[in-house]
XYZ file of N, CA and C in Angstrom:
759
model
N -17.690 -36.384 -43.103
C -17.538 -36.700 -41.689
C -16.911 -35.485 -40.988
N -17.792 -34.975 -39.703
C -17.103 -33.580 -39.369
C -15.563 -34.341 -38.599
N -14.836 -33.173 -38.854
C -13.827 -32.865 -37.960
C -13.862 -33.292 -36.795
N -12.599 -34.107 -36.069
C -12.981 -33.669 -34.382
C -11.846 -32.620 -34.138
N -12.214 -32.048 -33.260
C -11.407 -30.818 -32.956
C -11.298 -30.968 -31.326
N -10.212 -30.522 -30.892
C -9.455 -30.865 -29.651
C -9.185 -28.902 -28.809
N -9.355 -29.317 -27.501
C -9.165 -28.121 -26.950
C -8.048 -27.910 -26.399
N -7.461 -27.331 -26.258
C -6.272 -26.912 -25.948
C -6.082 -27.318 -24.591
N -5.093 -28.133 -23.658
C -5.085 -28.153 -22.689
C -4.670 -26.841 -21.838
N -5.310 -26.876 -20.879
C -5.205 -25.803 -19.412
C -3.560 -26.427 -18.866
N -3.077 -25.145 -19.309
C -1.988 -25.391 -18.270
C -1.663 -25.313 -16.900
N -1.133 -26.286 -16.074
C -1.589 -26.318 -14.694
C -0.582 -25.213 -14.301
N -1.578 -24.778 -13.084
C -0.706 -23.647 -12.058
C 0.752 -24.555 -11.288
N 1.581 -23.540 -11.322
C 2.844 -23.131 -10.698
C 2.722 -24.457 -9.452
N 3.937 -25.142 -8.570
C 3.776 -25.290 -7.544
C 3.170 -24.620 -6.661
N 4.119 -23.278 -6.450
C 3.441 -22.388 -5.472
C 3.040 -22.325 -5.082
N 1.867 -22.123 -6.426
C 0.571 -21.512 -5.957
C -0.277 -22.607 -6.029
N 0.062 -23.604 -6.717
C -1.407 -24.785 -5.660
C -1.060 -25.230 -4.753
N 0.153 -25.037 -3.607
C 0.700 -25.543 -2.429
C -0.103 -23.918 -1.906
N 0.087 -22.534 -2.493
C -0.847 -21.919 -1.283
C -2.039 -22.162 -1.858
N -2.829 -22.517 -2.330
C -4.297 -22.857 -2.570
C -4.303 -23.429 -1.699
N -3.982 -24.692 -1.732
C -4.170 -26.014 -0.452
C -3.710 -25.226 0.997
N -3.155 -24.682 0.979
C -2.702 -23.997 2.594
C -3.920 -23.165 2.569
N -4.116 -22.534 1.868
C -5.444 -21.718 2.397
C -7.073 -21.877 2.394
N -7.260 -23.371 2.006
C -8.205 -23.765 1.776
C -8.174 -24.588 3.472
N -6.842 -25.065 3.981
C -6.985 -25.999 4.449
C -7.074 -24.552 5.859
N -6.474 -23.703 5.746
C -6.687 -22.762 7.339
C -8.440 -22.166 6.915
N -9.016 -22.009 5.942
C -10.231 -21.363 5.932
C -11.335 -22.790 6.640
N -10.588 -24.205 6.470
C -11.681 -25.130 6.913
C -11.264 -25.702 8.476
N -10.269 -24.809 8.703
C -9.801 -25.138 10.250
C -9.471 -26.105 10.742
N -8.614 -26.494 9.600
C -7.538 -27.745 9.587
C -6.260 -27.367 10.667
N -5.590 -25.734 9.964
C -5.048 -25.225 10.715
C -5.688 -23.741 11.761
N -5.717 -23.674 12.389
C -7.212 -22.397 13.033
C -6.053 -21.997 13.582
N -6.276 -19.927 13.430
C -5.756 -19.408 14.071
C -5.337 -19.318 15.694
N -3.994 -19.172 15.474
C -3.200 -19.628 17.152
C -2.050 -20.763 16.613
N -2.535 -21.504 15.977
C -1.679 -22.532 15.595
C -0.175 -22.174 14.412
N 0.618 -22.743 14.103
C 1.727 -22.875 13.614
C 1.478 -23.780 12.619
N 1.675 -23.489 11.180
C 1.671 -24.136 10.354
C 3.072 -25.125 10.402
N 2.863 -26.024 9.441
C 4.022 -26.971 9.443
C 5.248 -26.400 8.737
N 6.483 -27.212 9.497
C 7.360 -26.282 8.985
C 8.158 -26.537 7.414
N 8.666 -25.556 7.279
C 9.353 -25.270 5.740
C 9.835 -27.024 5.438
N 10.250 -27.468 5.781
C 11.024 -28.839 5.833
C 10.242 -30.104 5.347
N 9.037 -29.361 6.769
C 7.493 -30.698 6.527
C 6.951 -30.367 5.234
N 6.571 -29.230 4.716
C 6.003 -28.656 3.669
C 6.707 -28.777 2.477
N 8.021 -28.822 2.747
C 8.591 -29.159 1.292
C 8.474 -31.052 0.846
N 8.414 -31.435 2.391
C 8.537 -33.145 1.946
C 7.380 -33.402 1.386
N 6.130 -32.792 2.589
C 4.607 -33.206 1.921
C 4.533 -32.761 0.533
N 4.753 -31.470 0.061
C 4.249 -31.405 -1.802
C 5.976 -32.112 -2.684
N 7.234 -32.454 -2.019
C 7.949 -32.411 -2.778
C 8.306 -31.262 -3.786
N 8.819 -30.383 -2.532
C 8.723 -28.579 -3.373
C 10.474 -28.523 -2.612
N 10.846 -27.185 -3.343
C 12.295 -27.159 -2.980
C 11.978 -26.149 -1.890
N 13.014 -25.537 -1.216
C 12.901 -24.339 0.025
C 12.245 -23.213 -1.201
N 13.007 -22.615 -1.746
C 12.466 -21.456 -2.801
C 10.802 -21.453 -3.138
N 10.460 -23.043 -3.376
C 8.926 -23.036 -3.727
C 8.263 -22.822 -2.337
N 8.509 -23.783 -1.499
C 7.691 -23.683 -0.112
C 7.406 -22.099 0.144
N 9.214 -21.116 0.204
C 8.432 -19.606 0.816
C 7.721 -18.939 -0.046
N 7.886 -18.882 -1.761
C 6.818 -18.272 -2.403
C 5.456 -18.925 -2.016
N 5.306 -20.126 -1.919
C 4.154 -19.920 -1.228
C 3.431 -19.928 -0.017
N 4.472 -19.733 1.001
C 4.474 -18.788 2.170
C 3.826 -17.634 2.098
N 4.561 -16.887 0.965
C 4.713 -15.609 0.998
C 3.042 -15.104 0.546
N 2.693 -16.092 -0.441
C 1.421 -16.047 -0.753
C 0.296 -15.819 -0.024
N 0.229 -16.783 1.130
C -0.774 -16.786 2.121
C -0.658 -15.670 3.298
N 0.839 -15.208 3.307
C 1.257 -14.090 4.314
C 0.441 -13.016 3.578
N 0.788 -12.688 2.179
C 0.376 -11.646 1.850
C -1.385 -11.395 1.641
N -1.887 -12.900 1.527
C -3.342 -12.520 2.253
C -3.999 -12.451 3.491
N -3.155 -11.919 4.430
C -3.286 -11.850 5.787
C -3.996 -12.877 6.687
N -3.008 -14.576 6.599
C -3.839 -15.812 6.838
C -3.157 -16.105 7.933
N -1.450 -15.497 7.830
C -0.064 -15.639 8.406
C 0.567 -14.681 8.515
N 1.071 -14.833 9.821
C 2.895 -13.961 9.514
C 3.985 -14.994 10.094
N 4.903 -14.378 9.468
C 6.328 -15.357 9.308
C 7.039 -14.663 10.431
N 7.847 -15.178 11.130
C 8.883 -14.773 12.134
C 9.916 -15.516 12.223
N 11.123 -15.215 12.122
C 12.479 -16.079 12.370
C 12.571 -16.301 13.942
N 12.499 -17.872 13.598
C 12.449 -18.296 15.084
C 11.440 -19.106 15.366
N 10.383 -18.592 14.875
C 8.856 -18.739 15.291
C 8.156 -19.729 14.304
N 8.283 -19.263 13.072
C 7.497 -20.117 12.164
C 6.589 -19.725 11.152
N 5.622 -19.938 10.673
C 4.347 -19.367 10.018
C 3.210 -19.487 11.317
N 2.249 -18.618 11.623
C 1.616 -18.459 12.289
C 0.301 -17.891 11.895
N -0.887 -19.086 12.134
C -2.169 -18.736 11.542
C -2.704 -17.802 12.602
N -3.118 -16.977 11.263
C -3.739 -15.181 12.222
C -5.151 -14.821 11.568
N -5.683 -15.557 10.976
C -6.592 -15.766 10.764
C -7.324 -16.681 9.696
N -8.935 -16.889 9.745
C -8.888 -18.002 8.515
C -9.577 -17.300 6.986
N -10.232 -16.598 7.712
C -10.201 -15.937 5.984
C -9.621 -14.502 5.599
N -9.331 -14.647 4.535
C -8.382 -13.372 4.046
C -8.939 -11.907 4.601
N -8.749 -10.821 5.126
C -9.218 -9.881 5.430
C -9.260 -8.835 4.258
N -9.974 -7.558 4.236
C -9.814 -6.795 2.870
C -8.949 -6.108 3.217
N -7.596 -6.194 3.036
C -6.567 -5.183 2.726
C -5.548 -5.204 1.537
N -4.804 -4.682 1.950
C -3.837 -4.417 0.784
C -2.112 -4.294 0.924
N -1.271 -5.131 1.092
C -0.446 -5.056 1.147
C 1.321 -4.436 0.752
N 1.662 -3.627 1.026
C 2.397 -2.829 0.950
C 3.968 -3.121 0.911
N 4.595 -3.954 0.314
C 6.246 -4.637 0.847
C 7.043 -3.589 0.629
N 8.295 -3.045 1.326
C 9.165 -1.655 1.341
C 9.787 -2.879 1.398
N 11.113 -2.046 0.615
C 12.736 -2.657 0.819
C 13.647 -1.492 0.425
N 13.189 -0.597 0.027
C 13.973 1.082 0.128
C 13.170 2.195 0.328
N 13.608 3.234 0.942
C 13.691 4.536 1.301
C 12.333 4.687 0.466
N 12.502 4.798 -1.228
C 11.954 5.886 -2.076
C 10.432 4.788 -2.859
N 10.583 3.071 -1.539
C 9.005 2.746 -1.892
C 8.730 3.011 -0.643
N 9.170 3.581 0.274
C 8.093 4.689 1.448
C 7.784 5.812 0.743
N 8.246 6.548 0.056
C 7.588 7.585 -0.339
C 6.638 7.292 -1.338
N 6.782 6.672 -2.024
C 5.119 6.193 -3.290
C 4.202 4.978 -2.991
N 3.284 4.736 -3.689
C 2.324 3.632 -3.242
C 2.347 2.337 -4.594
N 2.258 1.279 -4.233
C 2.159 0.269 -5.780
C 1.613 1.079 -6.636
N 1.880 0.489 -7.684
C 1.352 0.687 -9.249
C 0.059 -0.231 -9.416
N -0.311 -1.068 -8.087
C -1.403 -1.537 -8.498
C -2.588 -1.183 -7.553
N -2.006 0.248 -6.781
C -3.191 1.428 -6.826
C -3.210 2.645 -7.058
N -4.343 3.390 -7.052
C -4.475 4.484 -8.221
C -5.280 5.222 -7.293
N -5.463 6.477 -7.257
C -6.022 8.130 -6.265
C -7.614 8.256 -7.306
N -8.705 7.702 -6.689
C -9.478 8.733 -7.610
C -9.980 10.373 -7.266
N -9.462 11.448 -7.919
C -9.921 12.444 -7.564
C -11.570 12.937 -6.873
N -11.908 13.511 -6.087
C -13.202 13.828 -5.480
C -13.055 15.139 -5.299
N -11.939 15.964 -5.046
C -12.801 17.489 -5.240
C -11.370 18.130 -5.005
N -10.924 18.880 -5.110
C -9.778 20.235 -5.255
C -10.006 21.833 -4.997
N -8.982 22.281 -4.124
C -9.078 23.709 -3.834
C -8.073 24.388 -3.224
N -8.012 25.423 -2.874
C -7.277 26.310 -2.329
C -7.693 26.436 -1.202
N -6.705 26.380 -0.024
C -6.780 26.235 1.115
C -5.956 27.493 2.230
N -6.436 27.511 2.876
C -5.419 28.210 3.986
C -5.295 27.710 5.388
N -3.416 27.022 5.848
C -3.848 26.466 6.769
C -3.972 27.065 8.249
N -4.496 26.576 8.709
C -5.414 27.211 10.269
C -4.518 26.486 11.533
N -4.264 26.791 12.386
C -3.334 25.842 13.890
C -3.266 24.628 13.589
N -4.382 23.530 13.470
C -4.637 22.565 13.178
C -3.815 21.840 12.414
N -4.111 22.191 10.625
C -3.505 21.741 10.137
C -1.920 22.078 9.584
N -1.807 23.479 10.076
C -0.456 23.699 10.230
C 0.374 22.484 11.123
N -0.210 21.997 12.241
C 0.498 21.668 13.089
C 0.821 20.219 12.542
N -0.821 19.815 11.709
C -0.405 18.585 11.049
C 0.881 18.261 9.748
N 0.587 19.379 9.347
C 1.654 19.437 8.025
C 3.030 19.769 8.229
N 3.238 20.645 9.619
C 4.617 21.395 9.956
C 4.835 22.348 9.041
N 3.848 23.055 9.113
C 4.317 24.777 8.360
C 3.423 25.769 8.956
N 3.715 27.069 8.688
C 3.432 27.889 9.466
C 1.976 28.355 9.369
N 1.296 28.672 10.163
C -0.363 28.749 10.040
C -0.469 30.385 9.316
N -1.548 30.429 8.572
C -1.470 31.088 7.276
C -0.931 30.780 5.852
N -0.207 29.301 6.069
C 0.370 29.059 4.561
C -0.840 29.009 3.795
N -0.611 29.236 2.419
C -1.673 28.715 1.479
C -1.651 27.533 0.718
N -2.198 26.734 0.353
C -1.485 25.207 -0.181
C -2.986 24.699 -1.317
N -2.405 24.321 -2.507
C -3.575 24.018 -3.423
C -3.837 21.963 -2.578
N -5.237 21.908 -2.082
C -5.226 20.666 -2.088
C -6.182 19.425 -2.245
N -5.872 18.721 -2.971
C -6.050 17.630 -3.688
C -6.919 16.737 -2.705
N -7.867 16.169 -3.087
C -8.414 14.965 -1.494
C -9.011 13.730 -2.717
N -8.262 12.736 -2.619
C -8.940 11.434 -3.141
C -9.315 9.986 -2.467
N -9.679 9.148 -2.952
C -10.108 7.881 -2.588
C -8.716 7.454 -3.378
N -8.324 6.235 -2.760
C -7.383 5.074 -2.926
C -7.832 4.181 -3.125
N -7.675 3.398 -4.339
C -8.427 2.003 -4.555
C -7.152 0.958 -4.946
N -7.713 -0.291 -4.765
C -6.321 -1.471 -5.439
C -7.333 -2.403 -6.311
N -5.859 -2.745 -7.003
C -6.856 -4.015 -7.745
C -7.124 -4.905 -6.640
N -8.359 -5.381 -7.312
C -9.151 -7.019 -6.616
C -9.501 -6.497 -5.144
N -9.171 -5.239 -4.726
C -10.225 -4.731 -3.373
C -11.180 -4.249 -3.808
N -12.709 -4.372 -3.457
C -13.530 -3.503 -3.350
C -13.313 -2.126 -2.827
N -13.263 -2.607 -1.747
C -13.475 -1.499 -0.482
C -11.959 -0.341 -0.457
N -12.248 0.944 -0.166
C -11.693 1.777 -0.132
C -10.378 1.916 0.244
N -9.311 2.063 0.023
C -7.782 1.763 0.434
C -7.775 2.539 1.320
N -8.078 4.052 1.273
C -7.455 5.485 2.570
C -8.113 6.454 1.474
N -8.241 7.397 2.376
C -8.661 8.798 1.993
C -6.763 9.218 1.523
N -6.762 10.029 1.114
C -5.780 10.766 0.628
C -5.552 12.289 0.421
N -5.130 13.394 1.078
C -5.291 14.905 0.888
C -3.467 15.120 0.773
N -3.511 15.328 -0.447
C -2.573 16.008 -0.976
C -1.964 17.508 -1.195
N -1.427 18.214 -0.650
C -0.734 19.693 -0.728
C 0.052 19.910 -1.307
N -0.114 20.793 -2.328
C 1.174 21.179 -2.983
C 1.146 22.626 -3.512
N 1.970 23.377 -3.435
C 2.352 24.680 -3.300
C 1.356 25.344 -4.624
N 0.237 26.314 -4.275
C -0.781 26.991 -4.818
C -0.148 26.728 -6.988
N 1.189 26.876 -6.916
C 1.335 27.358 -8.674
C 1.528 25.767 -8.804
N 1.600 24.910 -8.369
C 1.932 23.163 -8.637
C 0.476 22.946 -9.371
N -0.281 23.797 -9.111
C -1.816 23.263 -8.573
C -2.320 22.364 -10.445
N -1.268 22.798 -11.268
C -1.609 22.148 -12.674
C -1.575 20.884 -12.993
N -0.964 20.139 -11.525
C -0.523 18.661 -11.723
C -1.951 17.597 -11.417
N -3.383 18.882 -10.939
C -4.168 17.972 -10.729
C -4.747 17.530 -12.178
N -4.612 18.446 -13.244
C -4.975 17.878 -14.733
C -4.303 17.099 -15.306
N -3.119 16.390 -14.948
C -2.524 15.973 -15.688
C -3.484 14.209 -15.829
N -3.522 13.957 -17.182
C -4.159 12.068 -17.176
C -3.963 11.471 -16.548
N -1.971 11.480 -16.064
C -1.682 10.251 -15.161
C -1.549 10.676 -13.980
N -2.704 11.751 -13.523
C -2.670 12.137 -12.198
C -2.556 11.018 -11.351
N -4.160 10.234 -11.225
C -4.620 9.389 -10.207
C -3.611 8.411 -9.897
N -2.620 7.799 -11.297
C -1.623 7.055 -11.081
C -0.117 7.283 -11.022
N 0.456 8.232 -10.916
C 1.845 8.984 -10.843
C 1.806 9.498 -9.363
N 2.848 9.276 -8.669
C 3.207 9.904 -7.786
C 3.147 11.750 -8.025
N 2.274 12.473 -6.953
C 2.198 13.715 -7.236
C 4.279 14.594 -7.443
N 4.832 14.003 -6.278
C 6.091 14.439 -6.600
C 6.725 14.388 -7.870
N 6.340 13.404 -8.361
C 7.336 12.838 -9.900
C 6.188 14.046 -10.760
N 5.433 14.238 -10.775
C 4.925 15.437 -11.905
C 5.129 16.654 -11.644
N 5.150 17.101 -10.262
C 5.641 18.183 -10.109
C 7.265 18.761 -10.690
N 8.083 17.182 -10.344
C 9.174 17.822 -10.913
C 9.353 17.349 -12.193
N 8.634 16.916 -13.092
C 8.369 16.901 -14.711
C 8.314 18.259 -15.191
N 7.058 18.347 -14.324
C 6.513 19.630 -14.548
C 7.208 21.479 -14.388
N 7.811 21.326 -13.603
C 7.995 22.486 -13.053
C 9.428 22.118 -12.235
N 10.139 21.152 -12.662
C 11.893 20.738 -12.196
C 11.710 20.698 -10.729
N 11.062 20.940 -9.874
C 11.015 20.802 -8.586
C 11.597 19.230 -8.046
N 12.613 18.864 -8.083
C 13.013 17.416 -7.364
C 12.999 17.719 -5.891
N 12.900 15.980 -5.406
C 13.075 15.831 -3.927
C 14.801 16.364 -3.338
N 14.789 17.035 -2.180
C 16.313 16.911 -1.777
C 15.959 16.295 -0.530
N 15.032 16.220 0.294
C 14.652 15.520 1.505
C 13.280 15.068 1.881
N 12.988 14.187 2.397
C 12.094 13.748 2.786
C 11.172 13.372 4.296
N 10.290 13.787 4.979
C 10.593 12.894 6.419
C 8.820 12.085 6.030
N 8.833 11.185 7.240
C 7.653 10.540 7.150
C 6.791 10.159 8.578
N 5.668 10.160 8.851
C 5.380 10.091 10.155
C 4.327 9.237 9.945
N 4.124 7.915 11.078
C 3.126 7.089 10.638
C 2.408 7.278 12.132
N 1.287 6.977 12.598
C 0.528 7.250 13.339
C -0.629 6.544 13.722
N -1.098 6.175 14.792
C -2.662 5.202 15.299
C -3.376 6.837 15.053
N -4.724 6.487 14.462
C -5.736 7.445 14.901
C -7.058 6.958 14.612
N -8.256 7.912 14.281
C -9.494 7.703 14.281
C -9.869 7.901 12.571
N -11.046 7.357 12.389
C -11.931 7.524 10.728
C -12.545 8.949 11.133
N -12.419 10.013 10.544
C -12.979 11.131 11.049
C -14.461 11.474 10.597
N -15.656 11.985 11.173
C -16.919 11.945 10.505
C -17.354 11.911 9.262
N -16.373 12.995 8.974
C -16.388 13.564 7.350
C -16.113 12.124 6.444
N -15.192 11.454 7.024
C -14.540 10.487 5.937
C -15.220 9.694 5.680
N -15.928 9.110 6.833
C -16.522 7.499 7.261
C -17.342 7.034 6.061
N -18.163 7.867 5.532
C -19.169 7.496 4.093
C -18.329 7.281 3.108
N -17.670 7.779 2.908
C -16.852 7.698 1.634
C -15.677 6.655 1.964
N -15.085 6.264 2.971
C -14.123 4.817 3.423
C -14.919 3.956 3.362
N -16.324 4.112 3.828
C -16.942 3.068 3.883
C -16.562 2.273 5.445
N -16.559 3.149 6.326
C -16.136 2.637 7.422
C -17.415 3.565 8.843
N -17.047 2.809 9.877
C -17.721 3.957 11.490
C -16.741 4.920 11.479
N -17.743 5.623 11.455
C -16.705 7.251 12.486
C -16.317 6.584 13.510
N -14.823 7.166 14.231
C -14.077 6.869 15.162
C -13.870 5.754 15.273
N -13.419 4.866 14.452
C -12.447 3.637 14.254
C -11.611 3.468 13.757
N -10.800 2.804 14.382
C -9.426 2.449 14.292
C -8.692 2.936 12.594
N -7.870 3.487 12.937
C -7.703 3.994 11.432
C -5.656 4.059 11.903
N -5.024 4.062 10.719
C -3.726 4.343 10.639
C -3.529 5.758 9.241
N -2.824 6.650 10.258
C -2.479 7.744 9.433
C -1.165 7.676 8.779
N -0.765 7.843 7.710
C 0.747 8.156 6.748
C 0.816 9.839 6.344
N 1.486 10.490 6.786
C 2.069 11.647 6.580
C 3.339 11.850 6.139
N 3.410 12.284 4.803
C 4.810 12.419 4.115
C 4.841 13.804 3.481
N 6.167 14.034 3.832
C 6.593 15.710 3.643
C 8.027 15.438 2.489
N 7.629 16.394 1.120
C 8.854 16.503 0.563
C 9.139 18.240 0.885
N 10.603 18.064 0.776
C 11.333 19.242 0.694
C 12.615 19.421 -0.671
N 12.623 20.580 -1.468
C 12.753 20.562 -2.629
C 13.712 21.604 -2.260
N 15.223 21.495 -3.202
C 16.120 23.124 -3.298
C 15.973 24.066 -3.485
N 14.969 24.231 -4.431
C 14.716 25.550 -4.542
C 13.338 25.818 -4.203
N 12.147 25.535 -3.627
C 10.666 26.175 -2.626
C 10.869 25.356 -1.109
N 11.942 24.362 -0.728
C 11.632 24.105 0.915
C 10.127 22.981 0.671
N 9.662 23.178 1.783
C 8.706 22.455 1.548
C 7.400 22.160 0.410
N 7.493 21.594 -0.560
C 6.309 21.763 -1.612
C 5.666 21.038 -1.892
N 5.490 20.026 -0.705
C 3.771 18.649 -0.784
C 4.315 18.268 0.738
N 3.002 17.968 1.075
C 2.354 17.038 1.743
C 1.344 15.772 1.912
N 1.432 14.959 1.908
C 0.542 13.909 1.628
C -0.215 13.428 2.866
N -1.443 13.384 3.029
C -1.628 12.549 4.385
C -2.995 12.002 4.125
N -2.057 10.524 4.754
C -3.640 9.437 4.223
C -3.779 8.721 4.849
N -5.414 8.859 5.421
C -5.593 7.672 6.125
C -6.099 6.561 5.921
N -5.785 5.630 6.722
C -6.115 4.128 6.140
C -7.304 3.657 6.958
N -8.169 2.868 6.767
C -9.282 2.161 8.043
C -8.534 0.981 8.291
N -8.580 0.702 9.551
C -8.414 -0.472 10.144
C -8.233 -2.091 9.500
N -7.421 -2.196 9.382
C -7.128 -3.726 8.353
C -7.529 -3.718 6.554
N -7.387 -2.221 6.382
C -7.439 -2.075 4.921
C -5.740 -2.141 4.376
N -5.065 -1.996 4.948
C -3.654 -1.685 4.272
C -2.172 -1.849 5.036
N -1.822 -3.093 4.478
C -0.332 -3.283 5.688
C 0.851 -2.675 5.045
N 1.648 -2.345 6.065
C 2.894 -2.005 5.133
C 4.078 -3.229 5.804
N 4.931 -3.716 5.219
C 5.729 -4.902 5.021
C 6.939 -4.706 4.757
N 7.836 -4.294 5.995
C 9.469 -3.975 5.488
C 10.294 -5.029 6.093
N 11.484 -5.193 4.912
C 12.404 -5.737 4.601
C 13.416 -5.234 4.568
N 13.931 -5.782 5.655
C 15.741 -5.100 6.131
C 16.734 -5.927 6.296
N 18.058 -5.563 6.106
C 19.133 -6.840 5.852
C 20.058 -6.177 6.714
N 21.202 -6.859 7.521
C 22.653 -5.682 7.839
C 23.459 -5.686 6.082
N 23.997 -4.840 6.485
C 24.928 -4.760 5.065
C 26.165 -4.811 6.029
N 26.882 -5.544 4.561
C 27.782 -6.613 5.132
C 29.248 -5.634 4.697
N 30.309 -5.725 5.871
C 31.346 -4.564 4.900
C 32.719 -4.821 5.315
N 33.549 -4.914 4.509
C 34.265 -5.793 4.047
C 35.697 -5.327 5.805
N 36.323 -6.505 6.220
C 37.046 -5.999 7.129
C 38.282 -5.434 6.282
């Protein structure tokens, strides 16, 4: 007589996350339609019987697929009903403005030696005639298709060895440089910017020339070369949010 043999039960998902399943099933069928205010933390914890902690993780869930944003005061607020393709970005210090998640990665597309001209002097803030080895990649994330930002990287002509390294595409170019060649950060500035998808880019973003695009420009400065990278990347239009988190700090009377 054969065996019966038994399958292993499926272990069920988290509160959380089947309280945001159901929230986002229920704004994609326009239960809740953008404009509206989801129910609040209070209602949401009585309806699933979830504590405050469960309700905002899965808040946070549906925020971070761009369905909602949260405002003190205000509420959850439906901003749209289906998820858009981007990629979300949460800062809560200084030094995650300067790098990008670990759950995206630069693919290289072509490298060279450059000399910069008015233009991009003016973009980079250094003097026209510098020479700068530079790097230009695609940005991808997990579970996006579509293109994160172009990416053109500068870094001082003798750095130029950090484009071989394996964990190029995924290491911050700064952190190999100063592996590589001791160069650490002593300062940093950062400039964020509205601009355009430029002709050149548009095939390869996968986007129209001259649309809406957001630029990130980040400059390190090092003790001993001054300035030795530049990063500047642009993003297309609802590909990539950035998400900061700020507190007062509290100090003692």
């Amino acid at each position: 007589m054969p065996r019966e043999t038994t399958k292993p039960r499926t272990k069920p998902a988290p509160l959380y996350r089947a309280m945001a399943a159901a929230l986002t099933e229920e704004i994609r069928r326009g239960v809740h339609p953008p404009g509206q205010l989801l129910p609040t933390e209070v209602e949401l914890g009585l309806r699933f019987a979830a504590g405050r902690h469960t309700v905002r993780e899965a808040l946070r869930i549906v925020t971070d697929q761009g369905l909602i944003i949260r405002r003190a005061g205000l509420g959850s607020l439906v901003v749209a009903s289906e998820p858009p393709a981007l990629f979300t970005h949460s800062v809560t210090s200084l030094s995650e403005w300067l790098r990008y998640p670990t759950e995206t990665w630069r693919e290289t597309q072509h490298s060279e030696e450059i000399t910069a001209d008015r233009t991009l002097a003016a973009l980079l803030k250094c003097e026209v005639g510098r020479r700068w080895f530079r790097i230009s990649s695609i940005r991808r994330g997990s579970g996006v298709t579509t293109p994160l930002a172009w990416t053109e990287i500068y870094v001082l002509p003798k750095y130029a060895a950090v484009a071989k390294r394996r964990d190029h595409g995924r290491t911050p170019v700064h952190q190999q440089v100063a592996k590589m060649f001791g160069e650490a950060i002593e300062q940093a500035e950062l400039d964020i910017f509205a601009s355009r998808i430029p002709a050149a880019l548009a095939e390869s973003l996968e986007a129209e020339a001259g649309s809406p695009a957001l630029t990130v420009v980040r400059r390190y400065y090092g003790a001993r070369n001054g300035l030795f990278e530049i990063t500047v990347t642009t993003h297309p239009e609802g590909r990539y949010t950035y998400s900061m988190q700020m507190s007062r700090a509290s100090h003692p009377a």
